[in-house]
Coordinates of C-alpha atoms in Angstrom, one line a residue:
Chain A
Q1 CA 26.7 11.4 -56.5
L2 CA 26.2 15.0 -55.8
Q3 CA 29.1 17.8 -55.3
L4 CA 28.2 20.8 -53.7
Q5 CA 30.9 24.3 -54.2
E6 CA 31.3 27.5 -52.5
S7 CA 31.9 30.4 -54.2
G8 CA 32.3 33.4 -52.5
P9 CA 34.5 36.5 -51.0
G10 CA 37.4 35.5 -48.1
L11 CA 37.9 38.8 -46.7
V12 CA 34.4 41.1 -46.2
K13 CA 34.2 44.4 -43.3
P14 CA 32.5 44.4 -39.8
S15 CA 28.9 45.6 -41.0
E16 CA 29.1 45.1 -44.2
T17 CA 26.5 42.1 -46.1
L18 CA 28.7 38.5 -46.8
S19 CA 27.4 36.6 -50.2
L20 CA 28.5 32.8 -50.8
T21 CA 27.5 31.1 -53.4
C22 CA 26.7 27.0 -53.4
T23 CA 26.7 25.4 -57.4
V24 CA 25.0 21.6 -57.0
S25 CA 26.7 19.5 -59.3
G26 CA 25.8 15.4 -59.9
A27 CA 22.0 16.4 -59.1
S28 CA 19.3 19.2 -60.5
I29 CA 18.3 21.0 -57.6
S30 CA 14.6 20.5 -57.9
R31 CA 14.2 17.5 -58.5
T32 CA 15.8 16.2 -55.4
S33 CA 14.8 16.1 -52.0
Y34 CA 17.1 17.2 -50.7
Y35 CA 17.2 20.2 -49.0
W36 CA 20.2 22.5 -49.5
A37 CA 22.1 24.0 -46.1
W38 CA 24.4 26.8 -45.1
V39 CA 26.4 25.1 -41.9
R40 CA 29.8 27.0 -40.3
Q41 CA 33.0 26.6 -37.9
P42 CA 34.8 29.7 -36.9
P43 CA 38.3 28.7 -36.5
G44 CA 39.3 25.9 -34.0
K45 CA 35.1 25.6 -32.8
G46 CA 32.6 23.4 -33.4
L47 CA 30.5 23.1 -36.1
E48 CA 26.8 26.1 -36.1
W49 CA 23.9 25.3 -38.6
I50 CA 22.6 28.5 -40.6
G51 CA 19.8 27.6 -42.6
S52 CA 18.0 25.0 -45.4
I53 CA 16.8 26.0 -48.4
Y54 CA 14.3 23.5 -50.4
Y55 CA 14.5 23.7 -53.9
S56 CA 10.4 25.4 -54.0
G57 CA 11.8 28.0 -51.1
S58 CA 10.8 27.5 -48.8
T59 CA 12.7 28.1 -45.7
Y60 CA 14.2 28.2 -42.1
Y61 CA 16.6 29.1 -39.8
N62 CA 18.4 29.1 -36.6
P63 CA 16.9 31.1 -34.6
S64 CA 19.8 32.4 -32.9
L65 CA 21.4 34.0 -36.4
K66 CA 17.3 33.7 -38.1
S67 CA 16.8 38.1 -38.1
R68 CA 20.1 38.7 -40.6
V69 CA 19.9 35.2 -42.6
I70 CA 18.2 34.6 -46.1
E71 CA 19.1 31.8 -47.8
S72 CA 17.5 31.5 -51.9
V73 CA 17.5 29.2 -54.7
D74 CA 18.3 29.9 -58.8
T75 CA 17.2 26.5 -60.3
S76 CA 18.0 27.8 -63.5
R77 CA 22.0 27.7 -62.6
N78 CA 21.1 24.7 -59.9
Q79 CA 22.4 27.0 -57.1
F80 CA 21.7 28.2 -54.1
S81 CA 22.9 31.3 -52.6
L82 CA 23.5 32.2 -48.4
M83 CA 23.3 36.7 -47.3
L84 CA 24.7 37.2 -43.9
S85 CA 23.9 40.6 -43.1
S86 CA 25.1 43.1 -39.7
L87 CA 28.7 41.1 -39.6
T88 CA 31.1 40.8 -37.0
A89 CA 34.7 39.5 -36.4
A90 CA 31.6 36.6 -34.5
D91 CA 30.6 35.7 -38.4
T92 CA 35.2 34.8 -39.1
A93 CA 34.3 31.2 -40.0
V94 CA 35.2 28.6 -42.5
Y95 CA 31.6 28.6 -44.2
Y96 CA 30.6 24.9 -45.8
C97 CA 27.1 24.9 -47.9
A98 CA 25.5 21.0 -47.5
A99 CA 22.1 18.5 -48.7
H100 CA 20.4 16.8 -46.3
F101 CA 17.0 15.2 -46.6
D102 CA 14.2 16.3 -44.5
S103 CA 14.6 15.5 -41.0
Q104 CA 17.8 13.4 -41.9
S105 CA 21.6 13.8 -41.9
F106 CA 23.8 15.8 -43.9
D107 CA 24.4 13.7 -47.1
Y108 CA 27.3 15.9 -48.8
W109 CA 29.5 18.8 -47.7
G110 CA 31.2 21.3 -49.8
Q111 CA 34.7 22.1 -49.2
G112 CA 34.7 24.5 -47.9
N113 CA 34.5 28.5 -47.6
L114 CA 36.9 30.6 -44.7
V115 CA 35.7 33.4 -43.7
T116 CA 37.9 36.0 -42.4
V117 CA 35.5 39.9 -41.0
S118 CA 38.1 42.4 -40.4
P119 CA 38.4 46.7 -41.7
Chain B
Q1 CA 26.2 25.6 -26.0
S2 CA 25.0 23.0 -27.5
V3 CA 21.8 21.4 -26.8
L4 CA 24.0 18.5 -27.5
T5 CA 26.7 17.7 -25.7
Q6 CA 29.8 15.6 -26.2
P7 CA 33.0 15.1 -24.2
P8 CA 35.2 17.4 -25.3
S9 CA 38.5 14.9 -25.7
V10 CA 39.1 10.9 -25.6
S11 CA 41.9 9.2 -26.6
G12 CA 42.9 5.9 -26.8
A13 CA 45.9 3.3 -28.3
P14 CA 46.0 1.7 -31.9
G15 CA 43.6 -1.9 -31.7
Q16 CA 41.5 -0.4 -28.5
R17 CA 37.4 0.7 -28.7
V18 CA 36.8 3.8 -28.3
T19 CA 33.2 5.7 -27.3
I20 CA 32.0 8.4 -27.4
S21 CA 29.0 10.5 -26.3
C22 CA 26.2 12.5 -27.1
T23 CA 23.6 13.3 -24.9
G24 CA 20.8 15.3 -25.5
S25 CA 19.9 18.7 -23.1
S26 CA 16.6 17.6 -22.2
P27 CA 13.9 14.1 -22.6
N28 CA 11.7 16.4 -25.0
S29 CA 14.1 17.8 -26.8
G30 CA 14.6 15.0 -29.8
A31 CA 13.2 11.8 -29.0
S32 CA 11.9 11.7 -32.6
Y33 CA 14.3 12.2 -34.0
A34 CA 17.1 10.1 -34.9
V35 CA 21.4 10.9 -34.3
H36 CA 23.9 11.4 -37.0
W37 CA 27.4 11.5 -36.8
Y38 CA 30.4 12.5 -38.6
Q39 CA 34.4 12.6 -39.0
Q40 CA 36.0 15.8 -39.6
L41 CA 39.7 14.8 -39.9
P42 CA 41.4 17.9 -39.5
G43 CA 41.4 21.0 -42.3
R44 CA 38.9 19.0 -44.1
A45 CA 35.3 18.9 -44.9
P46 CA 32.4 16.8 -41.6
K47 CA 32.1 13.7 -44.0
L48 CA 29.3 12.0 -42.7
L49 CA 30.1 8.5 -40.5
I50 CA 27.0 7.8 -39.2
Y51 CA 22.9 8.1 -40.6
G52 CA 19.5 6.9 -39.0
N53 CA 21.3 6.6 -34.9
N54 CA 23.4 3.1 -36.6
N55 CA 24.0 2.9 -39.8
R56 CA 26.9 3.5 -41.5
P57 CA 27.1 4.4 -45.4
S58 CA 28.6 3.0 -47.9
G59 CA 32.7 2.7 -47.3
V60 CA 32.6 3.2 -43.8
P61 CA 34.3 0.5 -41.7
E62 CA 32.8 -1.6 -39.6
R63 CA 34.6 -0.7 -37.1
F64 CA 32.7 1.8 -36.5
S65 CA 29.5 1.9 -35.4
A66 CA 26.9 3.9 -33.5
S67 CA 24.0 3.0 -30.7
R68 CA 21.0 5.1 -29.9
S69 CA 19.0 4.9 -26.0
G70 CA 15.9 7.7 -26.0
T71 CA 18.3 11.6 -25.7
S72 CA 21.5 9.7 -25.5
A73 CA 23.6 7.8 -28.4
S74 CA 27.2 7.0 -28.5
L75 CA 29.6 6.4 -31.6
A76 CA 32.2 3.3 -30.9
I77 CA 35.7 2.5 -32.6
S78 CA 37.3 -0.7 -32.8
G79 CA 40.3 -1.6 -33.6
L80 CA 41.6 1.8 -33.6
Q81 CA 44.0 3.3 -35.8
A82 CA 46.0 6.4 -36.5
E83 CA 44.8 7.6 -39.4
D84 CA 41.3 8.0 -36.5
E85 CA 42.6 11.3 -34.9
A86 CA 39.3 13.7 -36.2
D87 CA 37.1 15.7 -34.5
Y88 CA 33.6 14.1 -34.4
Y89 CA 29.7 15.4 -34.6
C90 CA 27.2 14.1 -33.6
Q91 CA 23.7 15.8 -34.9
S92 CA 20.5 15.8 -34.6
Y93 CA 16.4 17.5 -35.0
D94 CA 15.1 20.0 -31.8
S95 CA 11.7 19.8 -31.7
R96 CA 11.5 22.6 -28.9
L97 CA 13.5 24.9 -31.9
S98 CA 11.2 24.8 -34.9
D99 CA 12.9 21.0 -35.8
S100 CA 16.1 23.2 -35.8
V101 CA 19.2 21.2 -37.2
V102 CA 21.6 20.1 -33.4
F103 CA 24.8 19.8 -33.4
G104 CA 27.4 18.1 -30.4
G105 CA 30.1 20.4 -30.0
G106 CA 32.4 18.1 -31.1
T107 CA 35.2 15.5 -30.0
K108 CA 38.6 15.4 -30.3
L109 CA 39.2 11.9 -30.6
T110 CA 43.3 11.3 -30.1
V111 CA 44.7 8.5 -30.6
L112 CA 47.6 8.1 -28.9

């Protein structure tokens, strides 16, 4: 049974870069076939996929966010991370990390990390 | 704007059956991919409810079922209970967007 836990700041300033980390327990990132994903949800709105990464480092991103997103994986710490640059108020959201097999459902979710973009 | 369209809200009385639709925006957008459904209780993370068009993960009551036809899918909840009041999202992939993950806009279920 996988468990995912996000960590990172709750408040960031406009134009800065957000950095979030997801710690995985219950399995080794490099020994499963899961893709490790980030999904966000602005207050009162729906879910938006940000991107996914495989333990090998292969990534694919939401085309609408691709220019501002970098995802990485640290197999030694069993963590994966998100960096989102050039923040604006529109990036205020709860950010979830999640796990899914290739082209399949999101089976496991973290509890979420609320990030507010404000001066 | 989601490429998967859901009604913003549905409602039903306890014991009734409700359905939530999820319609793809293009015949070629995701016909080869399965549709999955998530339940999000207030203040909680989404939880996988249905995977692979019509399969329930362990622990999901049989009251929840789903079907798929072409680029449309639907979630049915029978024997509605107060605890079912939540937001429901469909999810798939879009071959037109480099196989990107796509979510429906979400449907708020109100139990009257």
